[in-house]
Short mmCIF file of N, CA and C in Angstrom, two decimals:
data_model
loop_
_atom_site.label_atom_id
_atom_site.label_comp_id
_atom_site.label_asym_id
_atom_site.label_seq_id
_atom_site.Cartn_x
_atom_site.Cartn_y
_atom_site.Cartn_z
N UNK J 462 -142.04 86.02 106.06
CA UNK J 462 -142.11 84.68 105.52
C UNK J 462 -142.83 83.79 106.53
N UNK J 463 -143.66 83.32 106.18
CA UNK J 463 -144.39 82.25 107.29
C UNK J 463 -143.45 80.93 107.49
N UNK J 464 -143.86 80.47 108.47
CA UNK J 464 -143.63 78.80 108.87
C UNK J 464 -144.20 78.00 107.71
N UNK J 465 -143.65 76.79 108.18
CA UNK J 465 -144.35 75.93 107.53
C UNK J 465 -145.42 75.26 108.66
N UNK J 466 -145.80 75.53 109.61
CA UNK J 466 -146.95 75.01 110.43
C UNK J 466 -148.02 76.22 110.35
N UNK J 467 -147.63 77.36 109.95
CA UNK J 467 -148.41 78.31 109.73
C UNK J 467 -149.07 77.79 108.15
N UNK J 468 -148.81 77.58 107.36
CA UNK J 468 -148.69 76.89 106.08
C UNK J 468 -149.85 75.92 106.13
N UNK J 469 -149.66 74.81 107.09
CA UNK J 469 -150.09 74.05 107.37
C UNK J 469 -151.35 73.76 107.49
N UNK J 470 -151.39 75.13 108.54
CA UNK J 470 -152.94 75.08 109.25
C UNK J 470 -154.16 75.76 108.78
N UNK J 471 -153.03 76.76 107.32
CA UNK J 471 -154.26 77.91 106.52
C UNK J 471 -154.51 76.46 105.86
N UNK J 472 -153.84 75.32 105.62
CA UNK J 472 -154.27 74.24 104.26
C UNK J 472 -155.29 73.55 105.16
N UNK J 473 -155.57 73.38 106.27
CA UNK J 473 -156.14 72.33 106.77
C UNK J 473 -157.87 73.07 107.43
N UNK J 474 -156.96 74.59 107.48
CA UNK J 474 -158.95 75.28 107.58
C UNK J 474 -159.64 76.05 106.49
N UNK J 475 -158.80 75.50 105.69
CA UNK J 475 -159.05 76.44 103.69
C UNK J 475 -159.93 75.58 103.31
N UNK J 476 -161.18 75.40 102.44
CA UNK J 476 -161.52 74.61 101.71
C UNK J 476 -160.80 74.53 100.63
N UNK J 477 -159.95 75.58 100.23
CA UNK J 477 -159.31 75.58 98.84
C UNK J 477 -158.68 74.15 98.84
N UNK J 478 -157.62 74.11 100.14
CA UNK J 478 -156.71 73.09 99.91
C UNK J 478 -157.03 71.88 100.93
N UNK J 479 -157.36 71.24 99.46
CA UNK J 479 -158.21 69.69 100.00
C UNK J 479 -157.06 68.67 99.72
N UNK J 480 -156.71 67.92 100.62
CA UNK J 480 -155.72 67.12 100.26
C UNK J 480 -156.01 65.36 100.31
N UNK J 481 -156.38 64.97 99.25
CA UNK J 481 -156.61 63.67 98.86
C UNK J 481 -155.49 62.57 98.73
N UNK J 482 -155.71 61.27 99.62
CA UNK J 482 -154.13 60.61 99.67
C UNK J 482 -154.02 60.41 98.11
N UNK J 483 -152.69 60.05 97.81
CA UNK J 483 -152.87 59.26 96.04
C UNK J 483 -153.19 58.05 96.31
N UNK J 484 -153.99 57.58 94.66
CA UNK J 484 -154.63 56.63 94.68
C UNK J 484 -153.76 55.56 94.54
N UNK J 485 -153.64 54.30 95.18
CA UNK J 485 -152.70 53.24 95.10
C UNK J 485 -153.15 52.40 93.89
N UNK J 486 -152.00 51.59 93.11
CA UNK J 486 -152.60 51.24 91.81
C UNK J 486 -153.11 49.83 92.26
N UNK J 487 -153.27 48.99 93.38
CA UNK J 487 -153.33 47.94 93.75
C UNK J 487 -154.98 48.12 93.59
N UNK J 488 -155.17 49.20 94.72
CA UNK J 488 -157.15 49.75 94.75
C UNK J 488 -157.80 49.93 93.63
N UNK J 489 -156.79 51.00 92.79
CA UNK J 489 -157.53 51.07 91.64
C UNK J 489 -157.50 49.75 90.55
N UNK J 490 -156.84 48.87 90.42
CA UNK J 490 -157.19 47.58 89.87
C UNK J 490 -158.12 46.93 90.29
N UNK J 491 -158.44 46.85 91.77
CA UNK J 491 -159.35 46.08 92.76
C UNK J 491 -160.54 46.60 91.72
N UNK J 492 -160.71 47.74 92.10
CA UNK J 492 -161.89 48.70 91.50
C UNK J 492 -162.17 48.45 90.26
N UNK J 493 -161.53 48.32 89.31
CA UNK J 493 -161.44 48.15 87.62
C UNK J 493 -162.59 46.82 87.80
N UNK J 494 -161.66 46.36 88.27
CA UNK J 494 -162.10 44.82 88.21
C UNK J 494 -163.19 44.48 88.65
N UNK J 495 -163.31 44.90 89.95
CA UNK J 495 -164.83 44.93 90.43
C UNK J 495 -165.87 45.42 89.22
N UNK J 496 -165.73 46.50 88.74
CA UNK J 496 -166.61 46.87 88.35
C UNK J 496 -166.74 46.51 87.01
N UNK J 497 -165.60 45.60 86.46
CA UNK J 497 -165.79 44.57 84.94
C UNK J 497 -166.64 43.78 85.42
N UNK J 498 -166.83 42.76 86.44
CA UNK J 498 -167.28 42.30 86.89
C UNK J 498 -168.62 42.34 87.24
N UNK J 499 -169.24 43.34 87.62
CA UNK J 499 -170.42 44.04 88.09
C UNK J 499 -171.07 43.98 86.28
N UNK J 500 -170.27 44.68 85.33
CA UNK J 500 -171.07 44.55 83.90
C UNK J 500 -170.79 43.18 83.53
N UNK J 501 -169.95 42.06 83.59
CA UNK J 501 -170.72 41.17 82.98
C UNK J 501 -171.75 40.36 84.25
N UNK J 502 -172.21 40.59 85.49
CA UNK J 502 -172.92 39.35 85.74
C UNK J 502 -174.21 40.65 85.46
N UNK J 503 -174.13 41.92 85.08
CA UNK J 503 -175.83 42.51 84.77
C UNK J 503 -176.44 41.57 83.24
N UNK J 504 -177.43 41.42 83.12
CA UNK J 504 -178.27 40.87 82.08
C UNK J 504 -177.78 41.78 80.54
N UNK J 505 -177.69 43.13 80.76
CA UNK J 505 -177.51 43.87 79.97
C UNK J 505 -175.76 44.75 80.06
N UNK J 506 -175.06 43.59 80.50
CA UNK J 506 -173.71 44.06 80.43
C UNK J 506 -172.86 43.57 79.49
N UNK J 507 -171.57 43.25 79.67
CA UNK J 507 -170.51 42.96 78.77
C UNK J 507 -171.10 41.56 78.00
N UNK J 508 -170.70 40.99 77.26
CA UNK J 508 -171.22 39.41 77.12
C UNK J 508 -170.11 38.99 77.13
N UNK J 509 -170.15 37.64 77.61
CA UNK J 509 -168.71 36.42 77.50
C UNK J 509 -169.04 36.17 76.41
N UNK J 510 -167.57 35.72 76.59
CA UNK J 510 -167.08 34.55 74.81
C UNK J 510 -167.97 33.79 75.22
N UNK J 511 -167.99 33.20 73.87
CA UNK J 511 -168.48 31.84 73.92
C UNK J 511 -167.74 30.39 74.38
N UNK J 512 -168.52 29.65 74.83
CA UNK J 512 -167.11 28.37 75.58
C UNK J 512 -167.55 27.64 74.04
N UNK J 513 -166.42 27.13 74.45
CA UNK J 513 -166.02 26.03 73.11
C UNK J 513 -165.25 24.57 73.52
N UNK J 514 -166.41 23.09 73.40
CA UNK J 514 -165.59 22.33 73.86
C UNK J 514 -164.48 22.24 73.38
N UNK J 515 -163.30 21.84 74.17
CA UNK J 515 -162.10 20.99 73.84
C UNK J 515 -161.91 20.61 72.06
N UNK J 516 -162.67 19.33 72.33
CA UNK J 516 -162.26 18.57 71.20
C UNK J 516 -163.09 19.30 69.91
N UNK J 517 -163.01 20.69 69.80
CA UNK J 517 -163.70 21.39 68.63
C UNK J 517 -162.83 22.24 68.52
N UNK J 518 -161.89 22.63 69.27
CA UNK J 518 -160.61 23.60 69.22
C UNK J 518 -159.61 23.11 68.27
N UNK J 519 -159.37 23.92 67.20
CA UNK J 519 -158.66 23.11 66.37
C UNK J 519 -156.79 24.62 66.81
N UNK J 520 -156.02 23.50 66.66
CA UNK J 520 -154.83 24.19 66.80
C UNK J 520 -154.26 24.64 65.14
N UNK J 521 -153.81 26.11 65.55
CA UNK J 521 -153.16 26.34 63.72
C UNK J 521 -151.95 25.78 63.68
N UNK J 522 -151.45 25.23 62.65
CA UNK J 522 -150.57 24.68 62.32
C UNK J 522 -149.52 26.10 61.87
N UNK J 523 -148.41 26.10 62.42
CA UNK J 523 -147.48 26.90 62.24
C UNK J 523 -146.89 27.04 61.03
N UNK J 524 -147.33 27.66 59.75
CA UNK J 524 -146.72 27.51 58.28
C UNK J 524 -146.55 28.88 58.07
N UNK J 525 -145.44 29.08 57.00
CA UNK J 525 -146.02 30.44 56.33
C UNK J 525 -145.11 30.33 55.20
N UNK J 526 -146.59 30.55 54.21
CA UNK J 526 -146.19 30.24 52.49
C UNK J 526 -145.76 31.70 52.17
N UNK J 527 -145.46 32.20 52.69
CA UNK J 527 -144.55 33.64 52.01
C UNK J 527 -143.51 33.82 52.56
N UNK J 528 -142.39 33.58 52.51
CA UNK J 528 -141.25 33.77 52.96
C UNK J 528 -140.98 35.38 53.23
N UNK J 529 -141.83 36.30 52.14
CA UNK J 529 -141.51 37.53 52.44
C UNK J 529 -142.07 37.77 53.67
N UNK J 530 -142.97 37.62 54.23
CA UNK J 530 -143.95 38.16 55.19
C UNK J 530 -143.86 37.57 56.18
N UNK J 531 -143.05 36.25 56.51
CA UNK J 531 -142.61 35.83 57.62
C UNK J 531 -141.12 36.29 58.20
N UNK J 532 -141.47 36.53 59.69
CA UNK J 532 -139.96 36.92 59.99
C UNK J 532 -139.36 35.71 60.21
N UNK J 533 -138.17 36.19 60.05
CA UNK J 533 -137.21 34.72 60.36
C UNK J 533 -136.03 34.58 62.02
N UNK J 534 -135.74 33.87 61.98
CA UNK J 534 -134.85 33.33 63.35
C UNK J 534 -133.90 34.27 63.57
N UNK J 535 -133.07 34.87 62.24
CA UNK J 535 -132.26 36.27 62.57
C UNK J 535 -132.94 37.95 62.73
N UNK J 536 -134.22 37.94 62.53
CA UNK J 536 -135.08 38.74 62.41
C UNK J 536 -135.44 39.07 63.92
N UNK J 537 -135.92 37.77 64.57
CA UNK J 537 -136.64 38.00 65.70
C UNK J 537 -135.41 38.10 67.21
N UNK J 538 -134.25 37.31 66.45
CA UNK J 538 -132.66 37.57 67.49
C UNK J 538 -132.43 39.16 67.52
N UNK J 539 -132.49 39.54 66.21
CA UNK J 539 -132.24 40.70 65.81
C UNK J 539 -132.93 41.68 66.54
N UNK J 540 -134.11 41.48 66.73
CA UNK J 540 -135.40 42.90 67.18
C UNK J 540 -134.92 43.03 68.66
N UNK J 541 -135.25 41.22 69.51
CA UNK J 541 -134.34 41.39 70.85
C UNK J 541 -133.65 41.80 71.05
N UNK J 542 -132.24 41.99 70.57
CA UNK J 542 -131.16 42.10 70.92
C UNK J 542 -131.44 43.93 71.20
N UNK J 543 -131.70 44.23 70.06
CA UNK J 543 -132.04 45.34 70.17
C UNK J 543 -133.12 46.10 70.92
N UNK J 544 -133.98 45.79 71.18
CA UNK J 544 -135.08 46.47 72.48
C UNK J 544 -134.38 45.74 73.59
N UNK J 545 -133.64 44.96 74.27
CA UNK J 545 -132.56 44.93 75.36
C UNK J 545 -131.58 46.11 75.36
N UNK J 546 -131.27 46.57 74.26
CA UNK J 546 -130.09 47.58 74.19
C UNK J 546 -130.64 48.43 74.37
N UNK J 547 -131.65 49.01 73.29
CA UNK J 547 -132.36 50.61 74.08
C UNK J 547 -133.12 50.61 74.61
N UNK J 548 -133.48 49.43 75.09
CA UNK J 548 -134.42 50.04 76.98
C UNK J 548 -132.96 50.04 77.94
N UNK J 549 -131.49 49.23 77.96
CA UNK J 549 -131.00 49.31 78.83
C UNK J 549 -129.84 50.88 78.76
N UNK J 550 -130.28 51.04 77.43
CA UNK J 550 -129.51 52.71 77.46
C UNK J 550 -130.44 53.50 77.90
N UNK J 551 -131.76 53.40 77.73
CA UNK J 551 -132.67 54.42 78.35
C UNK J 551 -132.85 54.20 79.81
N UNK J 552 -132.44 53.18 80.34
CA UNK J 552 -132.46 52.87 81.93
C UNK J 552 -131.50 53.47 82.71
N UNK J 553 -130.43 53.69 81.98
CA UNK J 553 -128.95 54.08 82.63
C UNK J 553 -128.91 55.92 82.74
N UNK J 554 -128.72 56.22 84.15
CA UNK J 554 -128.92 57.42 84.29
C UNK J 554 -127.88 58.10 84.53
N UNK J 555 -126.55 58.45 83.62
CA UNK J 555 -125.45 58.67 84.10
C UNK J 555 -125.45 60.98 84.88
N UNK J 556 -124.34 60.67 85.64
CA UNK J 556 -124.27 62.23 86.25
C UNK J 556 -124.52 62.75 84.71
N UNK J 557 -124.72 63.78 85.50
CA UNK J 557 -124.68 65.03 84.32
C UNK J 557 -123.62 65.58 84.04
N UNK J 558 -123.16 65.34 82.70
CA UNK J 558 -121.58 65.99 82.19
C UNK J 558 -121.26 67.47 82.54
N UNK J 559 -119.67 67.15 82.50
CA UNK J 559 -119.11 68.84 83.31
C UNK J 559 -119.57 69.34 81.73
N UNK J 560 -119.72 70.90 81.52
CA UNK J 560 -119.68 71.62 80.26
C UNK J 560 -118.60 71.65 79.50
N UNK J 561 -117.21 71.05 80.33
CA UNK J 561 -116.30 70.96 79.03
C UNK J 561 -116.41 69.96 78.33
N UNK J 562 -116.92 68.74 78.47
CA UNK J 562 -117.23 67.60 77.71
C UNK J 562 -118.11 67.46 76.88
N UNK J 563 -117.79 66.88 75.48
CA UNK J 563 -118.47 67.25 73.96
C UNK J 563 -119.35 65.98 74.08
N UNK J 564 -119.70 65.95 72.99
CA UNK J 564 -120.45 64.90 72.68
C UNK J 564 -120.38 63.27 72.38
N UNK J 565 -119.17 63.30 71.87
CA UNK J 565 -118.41 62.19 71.42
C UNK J 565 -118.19 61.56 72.93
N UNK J 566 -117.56 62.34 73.83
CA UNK J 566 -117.31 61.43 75.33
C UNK J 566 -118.52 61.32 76.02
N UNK J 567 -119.37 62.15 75.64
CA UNK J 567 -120.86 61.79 76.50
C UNK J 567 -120.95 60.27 75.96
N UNK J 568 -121.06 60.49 75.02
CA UNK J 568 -121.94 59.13 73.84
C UNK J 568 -121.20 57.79 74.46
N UNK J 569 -119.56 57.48 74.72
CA UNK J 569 -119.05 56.53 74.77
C UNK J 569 -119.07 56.45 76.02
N UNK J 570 -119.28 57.48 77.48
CA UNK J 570 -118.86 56.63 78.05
C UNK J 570 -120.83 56.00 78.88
N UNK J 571 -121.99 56.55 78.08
CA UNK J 571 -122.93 55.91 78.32
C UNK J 571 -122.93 54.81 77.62
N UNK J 572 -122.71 54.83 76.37
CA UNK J 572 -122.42 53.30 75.78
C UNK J 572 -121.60 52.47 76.82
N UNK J 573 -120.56 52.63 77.35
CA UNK J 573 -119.74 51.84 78.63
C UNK J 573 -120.53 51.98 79.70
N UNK J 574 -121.19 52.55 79.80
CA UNK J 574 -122.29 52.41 81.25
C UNK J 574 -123.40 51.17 80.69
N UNK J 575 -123.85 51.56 79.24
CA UNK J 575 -124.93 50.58 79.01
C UNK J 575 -124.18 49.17 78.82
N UNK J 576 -123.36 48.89 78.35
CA UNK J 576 -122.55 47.52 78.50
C UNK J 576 -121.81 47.23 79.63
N UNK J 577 -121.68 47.75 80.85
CA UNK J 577 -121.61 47.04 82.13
C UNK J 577 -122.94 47.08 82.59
N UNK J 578 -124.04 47.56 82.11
CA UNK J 578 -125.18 47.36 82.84
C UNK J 578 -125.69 45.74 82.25
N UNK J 579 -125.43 45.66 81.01
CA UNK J 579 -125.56 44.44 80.03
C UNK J 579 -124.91 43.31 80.43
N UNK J 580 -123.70 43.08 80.86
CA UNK J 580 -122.68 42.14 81.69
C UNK J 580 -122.80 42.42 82.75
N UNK J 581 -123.30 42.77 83.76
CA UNK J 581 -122.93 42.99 85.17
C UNK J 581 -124.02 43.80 85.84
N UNK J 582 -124.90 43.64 85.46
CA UNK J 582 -126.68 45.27 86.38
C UNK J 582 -125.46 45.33 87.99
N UNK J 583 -125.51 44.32 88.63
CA UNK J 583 -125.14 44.47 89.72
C UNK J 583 -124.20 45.24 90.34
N UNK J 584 -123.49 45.88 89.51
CA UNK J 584 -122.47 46.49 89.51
C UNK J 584 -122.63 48.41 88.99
N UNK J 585 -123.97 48.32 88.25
CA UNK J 585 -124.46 49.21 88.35
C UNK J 585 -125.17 49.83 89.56
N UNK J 586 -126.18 48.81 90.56
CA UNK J 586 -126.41 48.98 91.16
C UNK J 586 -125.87 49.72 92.22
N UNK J 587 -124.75 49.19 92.58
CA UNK J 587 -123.61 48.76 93.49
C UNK J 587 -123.14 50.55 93.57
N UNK J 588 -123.04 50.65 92.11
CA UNK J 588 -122.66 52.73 91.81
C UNK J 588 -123.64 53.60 92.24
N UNK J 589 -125.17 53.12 92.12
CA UNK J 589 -126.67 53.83 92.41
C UNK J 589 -126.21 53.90 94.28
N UNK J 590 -125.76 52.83 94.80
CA UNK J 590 -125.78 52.80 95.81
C UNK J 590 -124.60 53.89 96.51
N UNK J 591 -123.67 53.41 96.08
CA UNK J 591 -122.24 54.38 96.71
C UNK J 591 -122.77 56.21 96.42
N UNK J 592 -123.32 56.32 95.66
CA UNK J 592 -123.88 57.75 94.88
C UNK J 592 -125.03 57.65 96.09
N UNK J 593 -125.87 57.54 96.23
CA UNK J 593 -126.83 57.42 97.62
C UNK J 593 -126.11 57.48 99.04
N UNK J 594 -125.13 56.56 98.77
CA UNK J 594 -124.22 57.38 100.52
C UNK J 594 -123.91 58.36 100.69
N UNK J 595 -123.21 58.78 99.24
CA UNK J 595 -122.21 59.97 99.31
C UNK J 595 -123.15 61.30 99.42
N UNK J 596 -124.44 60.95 98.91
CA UNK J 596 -125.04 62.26 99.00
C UNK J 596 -125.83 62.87 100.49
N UNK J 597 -126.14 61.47 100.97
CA UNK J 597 -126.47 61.01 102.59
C UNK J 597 -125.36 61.88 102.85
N UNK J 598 -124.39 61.33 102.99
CA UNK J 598 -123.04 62.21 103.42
C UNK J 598 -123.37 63.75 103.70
N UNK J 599 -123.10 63.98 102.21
CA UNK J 599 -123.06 65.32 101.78
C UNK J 599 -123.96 66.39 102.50
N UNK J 600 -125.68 65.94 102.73
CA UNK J 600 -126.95 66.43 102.69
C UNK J 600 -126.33 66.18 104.38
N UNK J 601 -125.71 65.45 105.44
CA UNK J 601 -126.05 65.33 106.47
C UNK J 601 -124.61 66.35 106.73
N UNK J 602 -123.63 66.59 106.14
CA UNK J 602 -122.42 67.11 106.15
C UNK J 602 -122.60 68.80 106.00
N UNK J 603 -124.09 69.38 105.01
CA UNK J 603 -124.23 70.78 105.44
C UNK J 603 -126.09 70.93 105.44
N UNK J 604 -126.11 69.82 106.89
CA UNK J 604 -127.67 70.29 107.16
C UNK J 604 -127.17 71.41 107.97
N UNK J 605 -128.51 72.08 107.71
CA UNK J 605 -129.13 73.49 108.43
C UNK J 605 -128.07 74.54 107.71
N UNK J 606 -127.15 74.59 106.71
CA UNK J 606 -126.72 75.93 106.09
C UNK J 606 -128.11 76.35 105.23
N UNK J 607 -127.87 77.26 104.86
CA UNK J 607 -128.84 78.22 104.34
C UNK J 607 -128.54 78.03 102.50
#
């Protein structure tokens, strides 16, 4: 079995293994942008909108003659409420259940994870954190066993 500095040094005199840092998304925006930029000031690049004075901008007036086709005030409470709920159940990463536990107790007690995350994130956190010591613990409690 080799080292890992043996490892190391076939990667660093291999052409095979070329190792490129990852790209940071800060650069690659820089870059995007730059180069939106670069096509609209060419003659034959992107074109701008058109400017439009001020006082030719007319504002729409907020109506809607179909009651069917407009959503309404319980409609749009409604959609919120709900994309808060399942992004904050899809956020919540509970342990992984022992195999004697069915389905029914999976289900409720992530539903009780997703409603203290709903009243209280901080307190979720607070669990992300104690779970991060304990494993610190753990990982420093049997370094170097096999």
């Amino acid at each position: 079995m080799r080292g890992r500095h043996e490892i190391w040094e076939r990667r660093l005199t291999s052409p095979i293994y070329i190792h490129l840092p990852p790209p940071r998304p800060r650069t690659t925006m820089i870059l995007i942008l730059a180069i939106l930029a670069a096509a609209r000031a060419s003659p034959h690049g992107l074109p701008s909108p058109p400017v439009i004075p001020r006082d030719q901008l007319q504002t729409p007036t907020p109506s809607c003659d179909d009651p069917d086709g407009c959503r309404s005030l319980v409609d749009i409470i409604r959609s919120c409420i709900l994309t808060i709920l399942l992004c904050t159940w899809v956020s919540i990463h509970p342990n992984i259940p022992s195999p004697d536990d069915r389905w029914p107790r999976i289900a409720w007690r992530r539903a009780g994870l997703t409603i203290l995350a709903l009243i209280a994130p901080e307190v979720v956190i607070g669990w992300a954190l104690r779970q991060r010591l304990a494993a610190a613990e753990l990982a420093e409690e049997h370094k170097g066993e096999p």
